[in-house]
GROMACS .gro file of C-alpha atoms in nm:
model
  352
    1UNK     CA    1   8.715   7.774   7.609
    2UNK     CA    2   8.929   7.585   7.382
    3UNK     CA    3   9.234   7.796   7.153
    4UNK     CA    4   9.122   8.098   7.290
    5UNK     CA    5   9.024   8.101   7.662
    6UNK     CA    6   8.770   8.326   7.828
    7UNK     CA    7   8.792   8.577   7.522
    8UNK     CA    8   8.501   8.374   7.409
    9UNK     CA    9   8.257   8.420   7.731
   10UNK     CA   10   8.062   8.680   7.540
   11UNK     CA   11   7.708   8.740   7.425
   12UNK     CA   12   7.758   8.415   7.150
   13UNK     CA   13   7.970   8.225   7.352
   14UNK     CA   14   7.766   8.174   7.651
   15UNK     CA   15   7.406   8.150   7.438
   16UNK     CA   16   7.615   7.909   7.224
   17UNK     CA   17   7.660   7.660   7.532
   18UNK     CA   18   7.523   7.340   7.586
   19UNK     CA   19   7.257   7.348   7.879
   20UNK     CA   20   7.375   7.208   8.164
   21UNK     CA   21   7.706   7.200   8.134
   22UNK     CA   22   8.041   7.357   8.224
   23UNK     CA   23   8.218   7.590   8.020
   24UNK     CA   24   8.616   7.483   7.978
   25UNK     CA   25   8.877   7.756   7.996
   26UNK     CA   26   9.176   7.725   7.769
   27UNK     CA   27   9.428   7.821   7.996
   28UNK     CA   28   9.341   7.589   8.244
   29UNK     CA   29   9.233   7.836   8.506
   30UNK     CA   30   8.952   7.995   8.554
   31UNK     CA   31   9.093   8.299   8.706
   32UNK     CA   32   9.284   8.467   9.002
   33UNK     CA   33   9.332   8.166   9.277
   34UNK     CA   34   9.237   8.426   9.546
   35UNK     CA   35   8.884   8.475   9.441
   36UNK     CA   36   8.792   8.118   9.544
   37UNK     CA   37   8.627   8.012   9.842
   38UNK     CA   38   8.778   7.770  10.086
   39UNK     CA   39   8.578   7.483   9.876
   40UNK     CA   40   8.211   7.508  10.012
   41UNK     CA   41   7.956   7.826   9.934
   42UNK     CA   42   7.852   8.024  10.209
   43UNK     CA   43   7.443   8.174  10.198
   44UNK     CA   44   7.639   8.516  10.100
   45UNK     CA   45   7.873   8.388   9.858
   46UNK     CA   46   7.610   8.162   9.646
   47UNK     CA   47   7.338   8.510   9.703
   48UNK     CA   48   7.615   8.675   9.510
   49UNK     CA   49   7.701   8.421   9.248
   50UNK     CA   50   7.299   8.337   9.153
   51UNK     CA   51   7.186   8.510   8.873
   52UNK     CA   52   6.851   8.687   8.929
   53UNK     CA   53   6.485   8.569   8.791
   54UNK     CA   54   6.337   8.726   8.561
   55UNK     CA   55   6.032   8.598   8.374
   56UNK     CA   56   5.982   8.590   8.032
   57UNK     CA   57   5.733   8.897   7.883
   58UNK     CA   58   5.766   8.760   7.526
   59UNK     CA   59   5.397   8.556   7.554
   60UNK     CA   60   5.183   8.599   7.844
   61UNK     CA   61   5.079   8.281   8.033
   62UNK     CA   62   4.713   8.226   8.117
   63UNK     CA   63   4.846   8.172   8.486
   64UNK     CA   64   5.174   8.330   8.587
   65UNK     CA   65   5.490   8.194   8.769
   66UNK     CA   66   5.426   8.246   9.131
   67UNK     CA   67   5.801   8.314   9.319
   68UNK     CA   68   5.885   8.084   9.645
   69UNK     CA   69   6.137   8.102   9.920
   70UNK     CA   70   6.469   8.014   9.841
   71UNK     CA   71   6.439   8.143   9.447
   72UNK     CA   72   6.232   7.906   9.385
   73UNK     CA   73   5.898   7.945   9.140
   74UNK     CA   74   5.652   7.752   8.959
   75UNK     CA   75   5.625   7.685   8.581
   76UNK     CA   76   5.412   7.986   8.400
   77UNK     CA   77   5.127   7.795   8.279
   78UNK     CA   78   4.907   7.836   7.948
   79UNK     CA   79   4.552   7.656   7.910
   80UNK     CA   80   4.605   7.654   7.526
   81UNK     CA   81   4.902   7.709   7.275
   82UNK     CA   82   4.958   8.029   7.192
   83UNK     CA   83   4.822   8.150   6.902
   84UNK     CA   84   5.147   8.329   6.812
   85UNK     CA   85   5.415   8.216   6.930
   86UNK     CA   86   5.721   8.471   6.947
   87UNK     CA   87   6.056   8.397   6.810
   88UNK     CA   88   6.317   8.511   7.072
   89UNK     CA   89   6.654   8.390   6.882
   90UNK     CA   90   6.695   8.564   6.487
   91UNK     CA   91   6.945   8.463   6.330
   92UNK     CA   92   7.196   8.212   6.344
   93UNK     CA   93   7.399   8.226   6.697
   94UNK     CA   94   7.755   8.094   6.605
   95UNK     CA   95   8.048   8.227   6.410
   96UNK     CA   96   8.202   7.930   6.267
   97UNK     CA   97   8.467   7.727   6.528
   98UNK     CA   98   8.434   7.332   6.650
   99UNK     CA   99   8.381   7.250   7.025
  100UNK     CA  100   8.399   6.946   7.190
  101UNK     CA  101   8.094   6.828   7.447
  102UNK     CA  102   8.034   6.496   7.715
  103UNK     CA  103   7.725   6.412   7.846
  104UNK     CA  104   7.565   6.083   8.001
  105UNK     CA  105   7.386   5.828   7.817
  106UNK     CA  106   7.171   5.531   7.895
  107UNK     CA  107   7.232   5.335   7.571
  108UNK     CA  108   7.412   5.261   7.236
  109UNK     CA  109   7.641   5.551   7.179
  110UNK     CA  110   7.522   5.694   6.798
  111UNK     CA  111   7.813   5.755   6.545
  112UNK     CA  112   7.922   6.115   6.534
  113UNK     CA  113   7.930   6.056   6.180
  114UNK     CA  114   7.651   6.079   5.910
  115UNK     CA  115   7.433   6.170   6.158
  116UNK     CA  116   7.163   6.358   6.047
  117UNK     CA  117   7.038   6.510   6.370
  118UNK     CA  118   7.405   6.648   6.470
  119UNK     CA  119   7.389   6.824   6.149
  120UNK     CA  120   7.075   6.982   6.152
  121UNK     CA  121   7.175   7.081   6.535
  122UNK     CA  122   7.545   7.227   6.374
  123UNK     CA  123   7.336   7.413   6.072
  124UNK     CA  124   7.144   7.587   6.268
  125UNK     CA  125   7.397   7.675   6.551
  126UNK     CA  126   7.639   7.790   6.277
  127UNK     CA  127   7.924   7.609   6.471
  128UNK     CA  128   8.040   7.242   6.464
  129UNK     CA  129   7.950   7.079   6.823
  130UNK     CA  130   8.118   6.734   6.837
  131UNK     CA  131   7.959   6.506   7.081
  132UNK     CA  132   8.108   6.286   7.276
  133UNK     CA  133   7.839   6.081   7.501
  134UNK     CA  134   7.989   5.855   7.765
  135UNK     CA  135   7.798   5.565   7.928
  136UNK     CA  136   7.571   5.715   8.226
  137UNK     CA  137   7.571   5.419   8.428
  138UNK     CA  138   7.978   5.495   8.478
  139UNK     CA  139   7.924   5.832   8.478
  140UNK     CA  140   8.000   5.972   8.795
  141UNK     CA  141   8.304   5.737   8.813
  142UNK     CA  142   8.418   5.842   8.510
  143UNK     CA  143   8.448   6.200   8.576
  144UNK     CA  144   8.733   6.220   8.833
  145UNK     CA  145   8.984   6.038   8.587
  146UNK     CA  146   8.863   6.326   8.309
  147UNK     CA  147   8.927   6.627   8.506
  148UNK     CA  148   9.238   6.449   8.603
  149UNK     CA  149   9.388   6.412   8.286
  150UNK     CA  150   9.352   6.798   8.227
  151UNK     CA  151   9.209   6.717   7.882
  152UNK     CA  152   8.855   6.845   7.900
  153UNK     CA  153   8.643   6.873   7.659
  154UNK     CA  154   8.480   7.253   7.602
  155UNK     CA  155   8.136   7.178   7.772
  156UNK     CA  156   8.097   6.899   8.033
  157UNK     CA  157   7.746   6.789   8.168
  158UNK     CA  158   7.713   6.737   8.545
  159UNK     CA  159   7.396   6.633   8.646
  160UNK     CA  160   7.297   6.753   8.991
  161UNK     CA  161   7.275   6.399   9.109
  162UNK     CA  162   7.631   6.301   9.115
  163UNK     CA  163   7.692   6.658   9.319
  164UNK     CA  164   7.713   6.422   9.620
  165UNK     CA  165   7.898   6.123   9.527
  166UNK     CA  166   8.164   6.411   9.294
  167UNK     CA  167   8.419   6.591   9.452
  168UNK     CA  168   8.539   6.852   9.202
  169UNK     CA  169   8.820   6.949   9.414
  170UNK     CA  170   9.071   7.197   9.176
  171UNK     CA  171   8.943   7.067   8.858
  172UNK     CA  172   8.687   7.327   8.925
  173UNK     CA  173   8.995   7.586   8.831
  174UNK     CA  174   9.001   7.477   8.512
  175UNK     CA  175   8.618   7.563   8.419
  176UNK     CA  176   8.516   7.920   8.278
  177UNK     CA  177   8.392   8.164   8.537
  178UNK     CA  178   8.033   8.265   8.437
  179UNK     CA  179   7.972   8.534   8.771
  180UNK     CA  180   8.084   8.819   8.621
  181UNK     CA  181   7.837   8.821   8.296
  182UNK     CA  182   7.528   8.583   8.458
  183UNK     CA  183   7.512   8.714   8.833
  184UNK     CA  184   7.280   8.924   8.986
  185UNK     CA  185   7.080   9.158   8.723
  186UNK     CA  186   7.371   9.052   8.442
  187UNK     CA  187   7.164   8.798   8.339
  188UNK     CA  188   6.933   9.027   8.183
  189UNK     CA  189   7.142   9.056   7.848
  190UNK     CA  190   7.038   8.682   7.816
  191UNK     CA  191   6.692   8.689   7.891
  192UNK     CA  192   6.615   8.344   7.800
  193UNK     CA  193   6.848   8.248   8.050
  194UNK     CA  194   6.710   8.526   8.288
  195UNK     CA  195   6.353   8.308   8.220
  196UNK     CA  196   6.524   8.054   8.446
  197UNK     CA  197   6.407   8.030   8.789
  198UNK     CA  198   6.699   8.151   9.081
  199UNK     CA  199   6.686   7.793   9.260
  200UNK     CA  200   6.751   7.632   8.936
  201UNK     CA  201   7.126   7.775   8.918
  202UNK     CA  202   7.258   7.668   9.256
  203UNK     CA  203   7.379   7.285   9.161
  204UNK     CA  204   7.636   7.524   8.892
  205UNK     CA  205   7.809   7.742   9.192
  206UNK     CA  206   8.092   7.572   9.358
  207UNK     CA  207   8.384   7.776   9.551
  208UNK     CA  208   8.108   8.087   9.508
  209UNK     CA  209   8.116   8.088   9.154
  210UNK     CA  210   7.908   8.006   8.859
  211UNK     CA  211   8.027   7.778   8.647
  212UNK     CA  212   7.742   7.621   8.450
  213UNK     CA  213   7.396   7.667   8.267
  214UNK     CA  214   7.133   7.438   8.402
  215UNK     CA  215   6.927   7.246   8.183
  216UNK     CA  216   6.601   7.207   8.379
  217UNK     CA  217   6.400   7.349   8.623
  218UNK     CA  218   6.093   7.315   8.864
  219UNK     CA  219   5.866   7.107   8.656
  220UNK     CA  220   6.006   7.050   8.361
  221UNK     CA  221   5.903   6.717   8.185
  222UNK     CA  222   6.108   6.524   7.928
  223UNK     CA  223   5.904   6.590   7.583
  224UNK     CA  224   5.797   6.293   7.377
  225UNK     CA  225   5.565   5.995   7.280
  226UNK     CA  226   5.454   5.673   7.422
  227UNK     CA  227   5.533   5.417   7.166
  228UNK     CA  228   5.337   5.089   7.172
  229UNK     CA  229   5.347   4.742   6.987
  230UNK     CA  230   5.015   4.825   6.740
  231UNK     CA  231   5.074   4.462   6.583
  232UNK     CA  232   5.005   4.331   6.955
  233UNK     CA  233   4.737   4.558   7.051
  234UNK     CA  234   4.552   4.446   6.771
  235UNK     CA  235   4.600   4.090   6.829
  236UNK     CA  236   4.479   4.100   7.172
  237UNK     CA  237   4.161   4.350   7.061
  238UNK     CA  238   4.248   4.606   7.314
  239UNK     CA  239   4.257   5.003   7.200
  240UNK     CA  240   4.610   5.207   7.316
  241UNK     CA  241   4.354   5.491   7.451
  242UNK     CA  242   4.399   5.560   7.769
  243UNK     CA  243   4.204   5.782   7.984
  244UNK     CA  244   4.283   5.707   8.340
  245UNK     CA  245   4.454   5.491   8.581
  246UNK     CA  246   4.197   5.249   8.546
  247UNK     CA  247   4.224   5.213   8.153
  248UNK     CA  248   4.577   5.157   8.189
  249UNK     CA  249   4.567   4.881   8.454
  250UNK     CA  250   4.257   4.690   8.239
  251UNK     CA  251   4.508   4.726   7.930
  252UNK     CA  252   4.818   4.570   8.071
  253UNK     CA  253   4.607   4.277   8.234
  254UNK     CA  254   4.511   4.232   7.892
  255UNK     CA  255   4.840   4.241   7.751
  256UNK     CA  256   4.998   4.034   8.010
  257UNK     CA  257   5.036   3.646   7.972
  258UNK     CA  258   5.340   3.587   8.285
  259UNK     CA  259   5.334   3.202   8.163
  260UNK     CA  260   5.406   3.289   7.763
  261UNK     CA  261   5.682   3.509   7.921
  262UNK     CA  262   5.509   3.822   7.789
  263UNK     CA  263   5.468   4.160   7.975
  264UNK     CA  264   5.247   4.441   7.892
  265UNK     CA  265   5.477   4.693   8.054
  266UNK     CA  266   5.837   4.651   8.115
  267UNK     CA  267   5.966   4.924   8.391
  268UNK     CA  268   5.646   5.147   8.404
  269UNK     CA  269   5.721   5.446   8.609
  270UNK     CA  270   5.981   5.636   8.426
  271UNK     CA  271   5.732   5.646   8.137
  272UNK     CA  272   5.439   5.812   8.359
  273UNK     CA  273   5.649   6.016   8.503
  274UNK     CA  274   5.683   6.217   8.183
  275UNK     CA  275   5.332   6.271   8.164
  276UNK     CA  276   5.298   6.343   8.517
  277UNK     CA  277   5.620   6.435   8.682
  278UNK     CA  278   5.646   6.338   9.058
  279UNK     CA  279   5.353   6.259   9.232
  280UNK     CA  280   5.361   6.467   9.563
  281UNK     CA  281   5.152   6.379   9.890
  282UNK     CA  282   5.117   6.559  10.217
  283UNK     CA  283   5.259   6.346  10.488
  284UNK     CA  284   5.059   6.010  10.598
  285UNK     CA  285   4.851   6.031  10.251
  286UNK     CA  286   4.926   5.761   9.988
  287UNK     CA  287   4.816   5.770   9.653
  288UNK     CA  288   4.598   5.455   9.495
  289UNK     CA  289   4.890   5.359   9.288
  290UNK     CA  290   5.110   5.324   9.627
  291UNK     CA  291   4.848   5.098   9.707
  292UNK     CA  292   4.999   4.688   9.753
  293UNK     CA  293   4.722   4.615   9.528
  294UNK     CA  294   4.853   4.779   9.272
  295UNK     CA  295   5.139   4.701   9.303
  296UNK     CA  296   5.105   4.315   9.278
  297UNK     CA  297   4.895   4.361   8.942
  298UNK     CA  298   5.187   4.196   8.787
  299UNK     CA  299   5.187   4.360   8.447
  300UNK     CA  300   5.553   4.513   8.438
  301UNK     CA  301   5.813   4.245   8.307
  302UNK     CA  302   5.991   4.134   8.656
  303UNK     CA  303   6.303   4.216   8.584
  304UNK     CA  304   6.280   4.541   8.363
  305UNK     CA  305   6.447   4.869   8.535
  306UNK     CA  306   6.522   5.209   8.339
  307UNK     CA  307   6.924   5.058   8.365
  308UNK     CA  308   6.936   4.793   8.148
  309UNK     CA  309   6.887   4.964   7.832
  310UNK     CA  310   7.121   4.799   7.661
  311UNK     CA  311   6.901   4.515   7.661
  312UNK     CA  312   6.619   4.717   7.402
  313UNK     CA  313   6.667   4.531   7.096
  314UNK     CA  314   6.610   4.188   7.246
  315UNK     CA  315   6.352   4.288   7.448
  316UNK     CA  316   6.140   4.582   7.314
  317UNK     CA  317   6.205   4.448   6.920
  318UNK     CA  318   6.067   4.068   6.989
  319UNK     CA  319   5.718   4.005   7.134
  320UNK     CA  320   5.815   4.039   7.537
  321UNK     CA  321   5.719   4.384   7.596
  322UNK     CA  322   5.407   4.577   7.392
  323UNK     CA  323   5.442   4.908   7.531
  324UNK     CA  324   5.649   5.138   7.747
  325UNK     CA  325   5.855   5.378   7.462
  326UNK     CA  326   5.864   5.719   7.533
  327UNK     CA  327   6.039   5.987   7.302
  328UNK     CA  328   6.344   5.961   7.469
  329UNK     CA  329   6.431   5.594   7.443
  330UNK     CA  330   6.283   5.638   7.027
  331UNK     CA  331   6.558   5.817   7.012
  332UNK     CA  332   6.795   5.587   7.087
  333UNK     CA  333   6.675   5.337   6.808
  334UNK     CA  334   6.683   5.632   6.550
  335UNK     CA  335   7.004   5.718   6.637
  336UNK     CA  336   7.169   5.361   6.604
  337UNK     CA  337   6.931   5.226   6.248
  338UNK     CA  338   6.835   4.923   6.450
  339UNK     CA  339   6.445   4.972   6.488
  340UNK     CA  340   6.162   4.870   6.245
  341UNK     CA  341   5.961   5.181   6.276
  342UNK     CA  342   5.676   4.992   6.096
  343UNK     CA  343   5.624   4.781   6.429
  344UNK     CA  344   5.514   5.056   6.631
  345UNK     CA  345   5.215   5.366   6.678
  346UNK     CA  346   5.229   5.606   6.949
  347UNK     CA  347   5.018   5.794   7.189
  348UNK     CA  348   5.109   6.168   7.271
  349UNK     CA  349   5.199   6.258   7.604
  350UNK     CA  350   4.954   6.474   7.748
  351UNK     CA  351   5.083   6.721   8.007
  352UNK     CA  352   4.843   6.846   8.289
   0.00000   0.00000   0.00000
C-alpha cells in the first residue's frame, strides 16, 4: 500500500480493503519477479492461490449452502430474519491513515466533499477512504493509461467483466500479493472473507496469485427499493402493488400513453433483475416473459437502456417515465442534491 508497502497486509489492512478491488503496493512490486507465472494460471497454480470455503457458523440458515464442482456453492438461505442477529466486527477496524480508491460509475460523479455518506463510511472505518469514481462507460479503456502512469491509487476495482477486453500485463507487479495470508486454510483468520464461496475468488488470481477481494458471489442481488412516480399513479387510479407478472404488465399498460410521449417503464430489466436475479431455463424452454408477446407490450420508453444515465434528471424528474428506480440509481440523486424526494414512494424489493 501507499507510504509503507506490504507492511500493511495484516489482519486491519486486508479487512480494511475495499471489496473487489486490488490492493496497491508502495514499492511498486509486488514481490520477487521469479514467483510469477508466465502470464496465464495453470489448474495447479490458481488450486494453490484460491483461498478455501468456509461457511459462516455465526447464525444458522434454515437451508444450508450446498458446495458444487469447481468451488462453487449456493447462497445459505433463511425463511425469516433472524431473530438475533450476531455482530461479527467489534470495534472500529482502522488505525487512522488516508487511502485513495477508483471504482466505476454509471452517473454524476458526487463531490468528495461534504458528503455525508463518505463520512459516516470514514467514522466508522476509523480511516479516511478518498474516493475517486471514474465514468464506467470508459472504464475498461481507462484502466490501461492508469496502470501506465504508475500512479495508482491504493485500491482499484476490476470488475470481472472487463477480464477479457483488460490485459494487465506487468501492471499486475505493482499490486499487493494477497496468497500468502488468504490462500488455502489462511483465510480462516478472516472468516468473513472465509464465508466467501472458492469460485468467487478466481477473477482476483492472475500470474497464480491473489491479488484482490471479490465483492459478490453466486446470487448475490443489489439491495434496494423500487421507486415510483406516486403523483402519477394516483392520477391514473392505478395501485404500485404488485403481485405478479400479470399485475405488472396491467400497470404499465395503464401508465403508458406512446402518443403523449409517456412510458410507464423506461429500461425494465435491470430493475427485475434485483428482485429476481437471472432467470435460468433448461435448454429449448422459454420463459412467458421471452415470449414476442410480451415483448411488443410496448410499455418501456423506446429508447431507455441502463447506459444513458446521464440522461435521469430530464427524464425520470419530468412526467416521461413513472417508475423504474431502484436503490441503486436513488442513490445517485442523493448523492448529487438534484432530486425532489417529495415526488416519489417506493415499493421494497422482495427477494425469493
Amino acid at each position: 500500500m501507499t507510504a509503507e508497502g506490504p507492511a500493511l497486509i495484516s489482519r486491519r489492512g486486508v479487512l480494511a480493503g475495499v471489496a473487489g478491488a486490488m490492493v496497491t503496493t508502495g514499492c511498486g512490486s509486488a514481490g520477487t519477479p521469479g514467483r510469477r507465472g508466465p502470464g496465464t494460471t495453470g489448474a495447479d497454480q490458481l488450486k494453490r492461490a484460491l483461498p478455501a470455503y468456509m461457511p459462516s457458523k455465526s447464525v444458522t440458515p434454515d437451508i444450508p449452502s450446498v458446495a458444487g464442482a469447481g468451488g462453487a456453492a449456493s447462497d445459505p438461505a433463511f425463511l425469516s430474519y433472524p431473530a438475533d442477529p450476531v455482530q461479527t466486527v467489534t470495534g472500529v477496524p482502522g488505525s487512522g491513515g488516508t487511502y485513495v480508491t477508483r471504482t466505476p460509475l454509471w452517473g454524476a460523479i458526487p463531490p468528495s466533499n461534504g458528503n455525508s455518506y463518505y463520512d459516516a463510511v470514514n467514522a466508522a472505518l476509523g480511516a479516511t477512504l478518498r474516493m475517486r469514481p471514474a465514468d464506467g462507460n470508459t472504464y475498461v479503456d481507462a484502466l490501461p493509461a492508469l496502470f501506465a502512469s504508475g500512479r495508482l491509487p491504493d485500491w482499484t476495482q476490476i470488475p470481472s467483466w472487463v477480464n477479457q477486453r483488460l490485459n494487465l500485463g506487468t501492471a499486475v507487479e505493482r499490486f499487493a500479493d494477497l496468497t500468502p495470508y488468504l490462500s488455502g486454510d489462511k483465510i480462516a483468520t478472516y472468516p468473513n472473507l472465509a464465508n466467501i464461496p472458492t469460485s468467487a475468488w478466481q477473477a482476483a488470481v492472475w500470474n497464480g496469485r491473489l491479488y484482490g477481494i471479490p465483492s459478490y458471489s453466486t446470487t448475490s442481488n443489489f439491495p434496494g427499493y423500487l421507486f415510483y412516480r406516486k403523483d402519477l399513479f394516483e392520477k391514473a387510479g392505478v395501485s404500485a402493488e404488485v403481485r405478479s407478472a400479470e399485475d405488472l404488465f396491467a400497470l404499465g399498460e395503464a401508465l403508458t400513453d406512446a402518443k403523449a410521449g409517456r412510458w410507464a417503464f423506461d429500461d425494465l430489466w435491470p430493475y427485475l433483475l434485483s428482485p429476481i436475479d437471472v432467470l435460468a431455463s433448461p435448454p429449448g424452454v422459454r420463459h412467458p416473459c421471452q415470449e414476442p408477446d410480451v415483448l411488443r407490450l410496448g410499455v418501456e420508453r423506446p429508447d431507455g437502456t441502463f447506459d444513458v444515465l446521464a440522461e435521469l434528471d430530464g427524464r425520470y424528474l419530468s412526467t416521461e417515465v413513472a417508475g423504474g428506480f431502484t436503490g441503486r440509481v436513488i442513490g445517485m440523486y442523493a448523492a448529487t442534491g438534484t432530486v425532489g424526494f417529495d415526488w416519489f414512494d417506493y415499493e421494497p424489493l422482495e427477494h425469493g
